Structure formats: structure tokens, C-alpha cells
Coordinates of C-alpha atoms in Angstrom, one line a residue:
M1 CA -129.0 37.0 -22.3
K2 CA -126.9 34.2 -23.4
K3 CA -124.3 36.6 -24.6
R4 CA -124.1 38.3 -21.3
N5 CA -123.7 35.1 -19.4
I6 CA -120.7 34.2 -21.6
I7 CA -118.9 37.6 -21.0
I8 CA -119.2 37.7 -17.2
P9 CA -117.6 34.4 -16.5
S10 CA -114.8 35.2 -19.0
L11 CA -114.1 38.5 -17.2
L12 CA -114.0 36.7 -13.8
L13 CA -111.7 34.0 -15.2
L14 CA -109.4 36.7 -16.6
L15 CA -109.3 38.6 -13.3
F16 CA -108.6 35.5 -11.3
S17 CA -105.7 34.5 -13.7
L18 CA -104.1 38.0 -13.3
F19 CA -104.3 37.7 -9.5
I20 CA -102.6 34.3 -9.6
I21 CA -99.8 35.5 -11.9
N22 CA -99.3 38.6 -9.8
Q23 CA -98.9 36.5 -6.6
F24 CA -96.4 34.2 -8.4
L25 CA -94.3 37.2 -9.5
L26 CA -94.3 38.6 -6.0
N27 CA -93.1 35.4 -4.6
I28 CA -90.3 35.1 -7.2
T29 CA -89.2 38.6 -6.3
K30 CA -89.1 37.8 -2.6
I31 CA -87.0 34.7 -3.3
H32 CA -84.5 36.8 -5.2
N33 CA -84.4 39.2 -2.3
G34 CA -83.3 36.4 0.1
T35 CA -86.8 35.2 1.2
S36 CA -88.8 32.2 0.2
Q37 CA -92.0 30.9 1.7
E38 CA -94.3 32.6 4.2
E39 CA -93.4 36.3 4.4
N40 CA -96.5 38.4 4.9
G41 CA -98.3 35.4 6.1
F42 CA -97.3 33.2 3.2
L43 CA -93.4 33.0 2.9
S44 CA -90.7 32.6 5.6
P45 CA -87.1 34.0 5.2
L46 CA -84.4 31.7 4.1
P47 CA -81.7 31.1 6.9
E48 CA -78.7 33.4 6.3
S49 CA -76.4 30.4 6.0
E50 CA -78.4 29.3 3.0
I51 CA -78.2 32.6 1.1
P52 CA -75.5 32.3 -1.6
Q53 CA -72.6 34.8 -0.9
E54 CA -69.3 35.5 -2.6
E55 CA -66.3 34.3 -0.6
E56 CA -64.6 37.3 0.9
E57 CA -61.1 37.8 -0.5
K58 CA -58.5 38.3 2.3
I59 CA -55.2 39.8 1.1
T60 CA -52.3 41.3 3.0
T61 CA -49.3 43.0 1.6
A62 CA -45.8 44.1 2.6
T63 CA -43.0 46.0 1.0
L64 CA -39.4 45.1 1.2
L65 CA -36.7 47.5 0.1
A66 CA -33.1 46.5 -0.4
V67 CA -29.9 48.4 -1.3
G68 CA -26.3 47.5 -2.0
D69 CA -23.0 48.2 -0.2
I70 CA -22.7 51.0 2.3
M71 CA -19.0 51.9 2.8
F72 CA -17.3 54.8 4.6
H73 CA -13.9 55.6 3.2
M74 CA -11.7 58.3 4.9
P75 CA -12.7 61.2 2.6
Q76 CA -16.4 60.5 3.6
I77 CA -15.5 60.4 7.3
K78 CA -13.6 63.7 7.0
S79 CA -16.5 65.3 5.1
A80 CA -18.9 64.6 8.0
Y81 CA -16.6 66.1 10.7
N82 CA -17.6 69.2 12.6
P83 CA -14.5 70.7 14.2
V84 CA -16.6 73.1 16.3
D85 CA -18.0 70.4 18.6
N86 CA -15.8 67.5 17.5
T87 CA -18.7 65.5 16.2
Y88 CA -19.7 63.6 13.0
D89 CA -23.0 63.9 11.1
F90 CA -23.8 61.7 8.1
N91 CA -27.6 62.5 8.0
D92 CA -27.5 64.7 4.9
V93 CA -26.0 61.9 2.9
F94 CA -29.3 60.1 2.9
R95 CA -31.7 63.1 2.7
Y96 CA -32.9 62.5 -0.9
V97 CA -33.4 58.7 -0.5
R98 CA -34.9 58.8 3.0
K99 CA -38.5 58.9 1.8
Y100 CA -38.0 55.6 -0.1
I101 CA -36.3 53.8 2.7
D102 CA -38.6 55.0 5.5
S103 CA -41.8 54.2 3.6
A104 CA -41.0 50.5 3.1
D105 CA -42.2 48.0 5.7
L106 CA -38.7 46.5 5.9
S107 CA -35.5 48.1 4.6
I108 CA -32.2 46.2 4.3
A109 CA -28.6 47.4 3.5
N110 CA -25.2 45.7 3.4
F111 CA -23.1 47.5 6.1
E112 CA -19.6 46.9 4.6
T113 CA -17.6 48.4 7.4
V114 CA -17.0 48.0 11.1
V115 CA -17.9 50.1 14.1
A116 CA -15.4 49.1 16.8
G117 CA -15.7 52.3 18.8
N118 CA -14.6 55.9 18.2
E119 CA -11.8 55.6 20.8
R120 CA -10.0 53.3 18.4
G121 CA -9.7 56.0 15.7
F122 CA -11.0 55.7 12.2
S123 CA -9.7 54.0 9.1
G124 CA -10.9 53.2 5.6
F125 CA -9.8 50.6 3.1
P126 CA -8.3 48.1 3.6
R127 CA -9.3 47.7 7.3
F128 CA -12.3 49.8 8.1
N129 CA -13.4 51.3 11.3
S130 CA -16.2 53.9 11.0
P131 CA -17.7 56.4 13.5
E132 CA -20.6 55.3 15.6
E133 CA -22.5 58.2 14.1
T134 CA -22.7 56.4 10.7
L135 CA -25.2 54.0 12.3
K136 CA -27.3 56.8 13.7
A137 CA -27.7 58.3 10.2
I138 CA -28.5 54.9 8.7
K139 CA -31.2 54.4 11.4
N140 CA -32.5 57.9 10.8
A141 CA -32.7 57.1 7.1
G142 CA -35.2 54.3 7.9
F143 CA -33.2 51.1 7.7
N144 CA -34.3 48.1 9.9
I145 CA -31.8 45.4 9.1
L146 CA -28.1 45.5 8.2
T147 CA -26.3 42.6 6.7
T148 CA -22.8 42.2 8.2
A149 CA -21.7 39.0 6.5
N150 CA -19.1 40.5 4.1
N151 CA -15.4 40.5 3.5
H152 CA -14.8 43.4 5.9
A153 CA -16.6 41.9 8.9
L154 CA -13.3 41.0 10.7
D155 CA -11.4 44.2 9.8
Q156 CA -11.0 44.9 13.5
G157 CA -11.0 41.3 14.7
K158 CA -13.4 39.5 16.8
E159 CA -13.8 42.4 19.1
G160 CA -14.7 44.7 16.2
L161 CA -17.3 42.3 14.9
L162 CA -19.0 42.0 18.3
K163 CA -18.9 45.8 18.9
T164 CA -20.5 46.3 15.5
I165 CA -23.4 44.1 16.5
E166 CA -23.7 46.0 19.8
F167 CA -23.8 49.4 18.1
I168 CA -26.3 48.2 15.5
E169 CA -28.6 47.0 18.2
R170 CA -28.1 50.1 20.2
E171 CA -29.7 52.1 17.4
G172 CA -32.7 49.8 17.3
M173 CA -31.7 47.9 14.2
K174 CA -31.0 44.2 13.6
N175 CA -27.9 42.6 12.0
L176 CA -27.8 39.6 9.8
G177 CA -24.9 37.2 9.1
T178 CA -22.6 37.7 12.1
Y179 CA -23.4 36.5 15.6
R180 CA -22.3 36.7 19.2
E181 CA -22.7 33.0 20.0
P182 CA -24.0 29.7 18.6
S183 CA -27.7 30.1 17.8
D184 CA -30.3 29.2 15.2
Q185 CA -29.0 32.2 13.3
L186 CA -32.4 32.4 11.5
L187 CA -34.1 35.8 11.5
I188 CA -37.9 35.8 10.8
E189 CA -39.7 39.1 10.5
N190 CA -43.6 39.1 10.6
I191 CA -44.6 41.9 8.3
N192 CA -48.3 42.6 8.2
G193 CA -49.0 38.9 8.7
I194 CA -46.3 37.7 6.1
K195 CA -43.4 35.7 7.7
V196 CA -40.2 36.7 6.0
A197 CA -37.1 34.6 6.8
L198 CA -33.7 36.3 6.2
L199 CA -30.3 34.6 5.8
S200 CA -26.9 36.1 4.9
Y201 CA -23.5 34.7 3.8
S202 CA -20.1 35.9 2.5
Y203 CA -17.5 34.3 0.3
G204 CA -14.7 35.2 2.7
F205 CA -13.2 37.7 5.1
N206 CA -10.0 39.0 3.5
G207 CA -7.9 36.2 5.1
L208 CA -8.7 37.4 8.6
E209 CA -10.4 34.2 9.4
Y210 CA -7.1 33.0 10.8
S211 CA -7.7 35.1 13.8
L212 CA -10.7 32.9 14.9
T213 CA -10.7 29.4 16.1
E214 CA -12.6 26.8 14.1
E215 CA -15.4 26.9 16.7
E216 CA -15.7 30.6 16.4
L217 CA -15.7 30.4 12.7
S218 CA -18.7 28.1 12.9
Y219 CA -21.0 30.7 14.4
L220 CA -19.4 34.2 14.5
V221 CA -19.5 34.6 10.7
N222 CA -21.6 33.0 8.0
R223 CA -19.4 31.7 5.2
I224 CA -20.8 30.5 1.8
D225 CA -21.1 26.8 2.2
E226 CA -23.7 25.0 0.0
N227 CA -24.6 22.4 2.5
R228 CA -25.0 25.0 5.2
I229 CA -27.1 27.3 3.0
K230 CA -29.4 24.4 1.9
E231 CA -29.8 23.3 5.5
D232 CA -30.6 26.9 6.6
I233 CA -33.2 27.3 3.9
L234 CA -34.9 24.1 4.9
K235 CA -34.9 25.3 8.5
A236 CA -36.6 28.5 7.3
K237 CA -39.2 26.4 5.5
G238 CA -39.7 24.4 8.6
H239 CA -40.7 27.5 10.5
D240 CA -43.6 28.1 8.1
S241 CA -41.9 31.1 6.4
D242 CA -43.9 32.6 3.6
I243 CA -40.9 34.2 1.9
I244 CA -37.2 33.3 2.2
V245 CA -34.6 36.0 1.5
V246 CA -30.9 35.3 1.1
C247 CA -28.5 38.2 1.2
I248 CA -25.2 37.1 -0.2
H249 CA -21.7 38.6 -0.6
W250 CA -20.2 37.1 -3.7
G251 CA -18.8 37.6 -7.2
N252 CA -15.9 39.6 -8.7
E253 CA -15.3 43.2 -8.0
Y254 CA -16.1 45.7 -10.8
E255 CA -17.4 43.0 -13.1
R256 CA -20.9 43.9 -14.5
E257 CA -21.8 40.3 -15.3
P258 CA -22.3 37.6 -12.7
S259 CA -19.7 34.8 -12.6
E260 CA -20.6 31.3 -13.4
F261 CA -20.4 30.5 -9.7
Q262 CA -23.0 33.2 -8.9
V263 CA -25.4 32.0 -11.6
E264 CA -25.1 28.3 -10.5
L265 CA -25.4 29.0 -6.8
G266 CA -28.3 31.4 -7.4
K267 CA -30.2 28.7 -9.3
K268 CA -29.5 26.1 -6.5
M269 CA -30.7 28.4 -3.8
I270 CA -34.0 29.0 -5.7
E271 CA -34.4 25.2 -6.1
W272 CA -33.7 24.7 -2.3
G273 CA -36.6 27.1 -1.5
A274 CA -35.2 30.7 -1.5
N275 CA -37.6 33.2 -3.1
I276 CA -35.5 36.4 -3.1
I277 CA -31.7 36.6 -3.5
L278 CA -30.0 39.9 -2.9
G279 CA -26.4 40.1 -4.0
G280 CA -23.5 42.4 -3.2
H281 CA -19.7 42.8 -3.3
P282 CA -18.8 43.6 -6.9
H283 CA -19.4 47.4 -6.2
V284 CA -21.2 47.7 -9.6
V285 CA -24.7 46.8 -10.5
Q286 CA -25.2 43.4 -12.0
R287 CA -28.3 42.0 -13.7
S288 CA -31.5 40.8 -12.1
E289 CA -33.6 37.8 -13.1
I290 CA -37.1 36.6 -12.5
V291 CA -36.9 32.8 -12.1
H292 CA -40.1 30.8 -12.4
Y293 CA -39.8 27.7 -10.1
G294 CA -42.0 25.8 -7.8
G295 CA -45.1 27.3 -9.4
K296 CA -44.2 30.9 -8.6
D297 CA -41.9 33.8 -9.7
N298 CA -38.7 34.1 -7.7
F299 CA -36.2 37.0 -7.9
I300 CA -32.4 37.3 -8.1
I301 CA -30.3 40.4 -8.3
Y302 CA -26.7 39.4 -8.5
S303 CA -25.3 42.8 -7.3
M304 CA -27.0 46.0 -6.2
G305 CA -23.8 48.0 -6.6
N306 CA -22.6 50.7 -4.3
F307 CA -25.3 52.5 -2.4
L308 CA -22.7 54.7 -0.7
S309 CA -18.9 54.8 -1.1
N310 CA -16.0 57.0 -2.3
Q311 CA -15.3 54.7 -5.2
R312 CA -15.5 56.7 -8.4
R313 CA -14.3 56.6 -12.0
E314 CA -11.4 58.8 -11.0
N315 CA -10.0 56.4 -8.4
V316 CA -11.1 52.9 -9.4
N317 CA -11.1 53.4 -13.1
T318 CA -14.8 52.6 -13.7
K319 CA -17.8 54.9 -13.7
Y320 CA -20.1 52.0 -12.7
A321 CA -18.8 52.1 -9.1
E322 CA -20.8 55.3 -8.6
D323 CA -24.1 53.5 -9.4
G324 CA -26.5 51.7 -7.2
I325 CA -30.1 50.6 -7.1
M326 CA -32.9 50.4 -4.6
V327 CA -35.1 47.4 -5.2
K328 CA -38.6 47.6 -3.8
I329 CA -40.5 44.3 -3.7
L330 CA -44.2 44.1 -3.1
L331 CA -45.2 40.9 -1.4
E332 CA -48.9 39.7 -1.4
K333 CA -50.4 36.9 0.7
D334 CA -53.7 35.3 0.2
L335 CA -54.8 34.5 3.7
I336 CA -57.5 32.1 2.6
R337 CA -55.2 30.0 0.4
D338 CA -52.1 30.6 2.6
E339 CA -50.1 31.5 -0.5
T340 CA -47.6 34.4 -0.8
I341 CA -46.2 35.8 -4.1
I342 CA -43.9 38.5 -5.4
K343 CA -46.6 40.8 -6.7
D344 CA -44.4 43.6 -8.1
I345 CA -40.8 44.8 -8.3
T346 CA -39.8 48.5 -8.6
Y347 CA -36.3 49.6 -9.5
I348 CA -35.0 53.0 -8.3
P349 CA -31.5 53.7 -9.7
T350 CA -29.2 55.8 -7.5
W351 CA -26.0 57.7 -8.0
V352 CA -23.4 58.8 -5.4
R353 CA -22.8 62.5 -5.7
R354 CA -19.5 63.9 -4.6
Y355 CA -19.3 67.7 -4.7
N356 CA -17.6 70.7 -3.1
D357 CA -19.5 73.0 -0.7
N358 CA -17.0 74.4 1.8
G359 CA -15.3 71.0 1.6
V360 CA -16.2 67.7 0.0
K361 CA -19.7 66.5 0.5
Y362 CA -21.6 63.3 -0.4
E363 CA -25.2 62.6 -1.2
I364 CA -27.1 59.6 -2.6
L365 CA -29.4 60.7 -5.4
P366 CA -32.5 58.9 -6.5
I367 CA -31.9 59.6 -10.2
V368 CA -35.5 59.7 -11.4
D369 CA -36.4 62.4 -8.9
F370 CA -33.5 64.6 -10.2
L371 CA -34.5 64.0 -13.9
E372 CA -38.2 64.8 -13.4
D373 CA -38.1 67.6 -10.8
E374 CA -36.8 70.8 -12.3
G375 CA -36.0 72.2 -8.8
L376 CA -33.7 69.2 -8.0
Y377 CA -32.3 69.1 -11.6
S378 CA -31.2 72.7 -11.2
I379 CA -29.1 71.8 -8.1
I380 CA -26.6 69.7 -9.9
S381 CA -24.1 70.8 -12.5
E382 CA -24.2 70.1 -16.2
K383 CA -21.5 67.6 -15.9
E384 CA -23.4 65.8 -13.1
R385 CA -26.6 65.8 -15.2
K386 CA -24.8 63.9 -17.9
R387 CA -23.4 61.5 -15.4
I388 CA -26.8 60.7 -13.8
E389 CA -28.4 60.2 -17.2
E390 CA -25.7 57.7 -18.1
S391 CA -26.0 56.0 -14.8
Y392 CA -29.8 55.7 -15.1
H393 CA -29.5 54.1 -18.5
D394 CA -26.6 51.8 -17.5
T395 CA -28.5 50.5 -14.4
L396 CA -31.9 50.0 -15.9
E397 CA -30.6 48.0 -18.9
K398 CA -29.5 45.4 -16.4
M399 CA -32.9 45.0 -14.7
A400 CA -35.4 42.2 -15.5
Q401 CA -38.9 43.4 -16.0
N402 CA -42.0 42.2 -14.2

């Protein structure tokens, strides 16, 4: 009997202990599932505000694509002429690069010519006047902004400058660097929530500045002036811009290395607050650099070369005038921290093809497509294949890597 009395209490104690442990484990599980006391009559849910949650990351991105000089010499104008209906069509020039230009959120080119009206007649170097249809094709290619602060801006005088702005706007694009009247002259584009400020300047205007008064010079054209550039960059910062882009016409023609002036001014502009500097004028590709300053990576390309022209090794004595580059920059903004960075840079080398097909024709080739696509590769001649391979190598060796 004594033995039995000992066993029964022990079993009861064991069962009671297991019950207590089970309840404890159930409560622990509920707490981990976002509940604590008094659910099922015992535990009540924790308020949602007290439940630990990971902070949601809020990121927005935008792509900026930039190309170099677009020029229209007389052979190009003649090649686009249709005598049947007396019209000009430049659309095919851009057919292979259109997908790159049109897919970017913002695409920029240097429009290094003047459109003063077809009634004036057309001319190439040294004082350009191009058909209005050139701008239609540029718009159709996908460009949004054309920089007009370059040494050919005054080729047709003040009237030509103003007409060029008018025709650019008529096609639904914006111009940068020349203006109708005194204004802030600061262009800010909101791209997917990223505020991009754009500025543009030129070293000079081929001596045609004399045709303007001092007052007109102060606002019609943006000349390179360090005090002015610094002031404009500070204005852009004052407008809470996330990224500041400076498009600048500088350097020495056909030189593949930037001048001391370019390097020094480029460094200053970064220190003043510019984040991206896009250079043009030398008509050949010059190197790019990633400059770490102000706690972030900034980008300079001293010259993007010729995106389109008739300058070739046969007429300017350098093969590099046929080369250009599309620079695609991925911007990323952290909306929580209000910080914007250059996330990635992609280089797409281009080459201007000039060939005969019932007359001279021009096309801008994205080289990598023609090297990798057998169908496209078969379109061009063996001589052209060698040229684009050379061009591809020559251009990429100048580019800084991410």
C-alpha cells in the first residue's frame, strides 16, 4: 500500500509539470507570432506599432544618356535630299542607335549647328545652317535636350540663334546654353523623383561675339567664366537639386588628351558641387574619370567625340574623328535618406558609317551590336569591320571603369 501511495502522487506531479511546460511553450510561440498576453482567454495581441518591423527601403532610379557633337556638313545634307518631293529625311541616320536613346529617361546631345530656316539656304563649315528636318529626326531618335552653347551658336547671327531655339521647342525638345532673354537660365528636370539640374557653357563663338552687344552677350549665350559657373552651380544647389550636370564645350580639336585647362576646370566644377561633367568640342573621344569628392563618386568625360559628322580620316587626317560614345548613367536616390548617387555607368562606343547606296549615306553604328550580331555584321564590308574593331578598342581604352 505504501508503495502505491508513493507512485500515484508522483504521476500526478509529473502530469501537472508537463501541463505547465506545455502552456509556457504555447505562450512563447504566440509571442513570437506577434501576440503576448491573453489570447484565447489568457493573452492579448501586442499593438501593431510595438511589433518590430524592418524599415522599408524606398529607392527610385533614373537613366541619363549623353552623346557628343551632332554636326551636319553639306555632304550629309545632300545625302538626305529627296528630289522627287523636294524634302529632307535624316531618320535613317539614327536607326541603329534609336533604341538606346529612346529607352533612357533623359537623353542629351550637343547640337553643333544652327537651324535658321530653310528659306535661308543651307551651309556647312565654317558657318552652318541646317534643314529644319534635322531636328525632326533628332526628336524621333528620342532626344529630350539639346545643348546649344558651342562655337557655332552664332553662325547665323542673333536671328539664327533665336530661330534655332524656336525650332527645337517646336519639336518638343528643350535647349540648354542659349536663351531668348535674361532669365535664371537654370534647367531642372524631375526624373522619377530625382531633381537633375543642367547647365551648359562654351569657350567661345568663333569670333562672332562682336555681333552682339555686351548686354546680349550676358544672356543670349553662356560663355565659360569661372565665377559665373560657380555661381550657377550654387544656384542649382539652392534649388535642392539631387544631381548637377554641366555640359561644356572646351578643349583642343582632334587632341585625344584633355588640356591642362580642362583638367583644372573639371576639378574645380566638382569641388563647387557639380556631379556630372559632359564635355565636347575636340571631335575625338577623350578620357573619362570617376572623381571621389564630397563623400560620393562624381563623373567627368572630357570629350564624347563626334556622334554624327562628315569628319573622317580622309578629310581631317585622323581616324578618331569617326568615333563617338554614348554614356548611360544610372542615378539612384534613397528617398528615406534623401541621398542620390551615380549607381552605374555604361559606355556604348559608336562609329559614323559613310557608305554608297545610290549615293552617299550616313549611319551611326553602336559598335557592340555589329560585333555581336551576325546579321548586322554581315551588312558592313570587311574594311568597315576592321575600322569598327579599331574604333571600339580606341574608345574603350579611354574610359574609366566603375
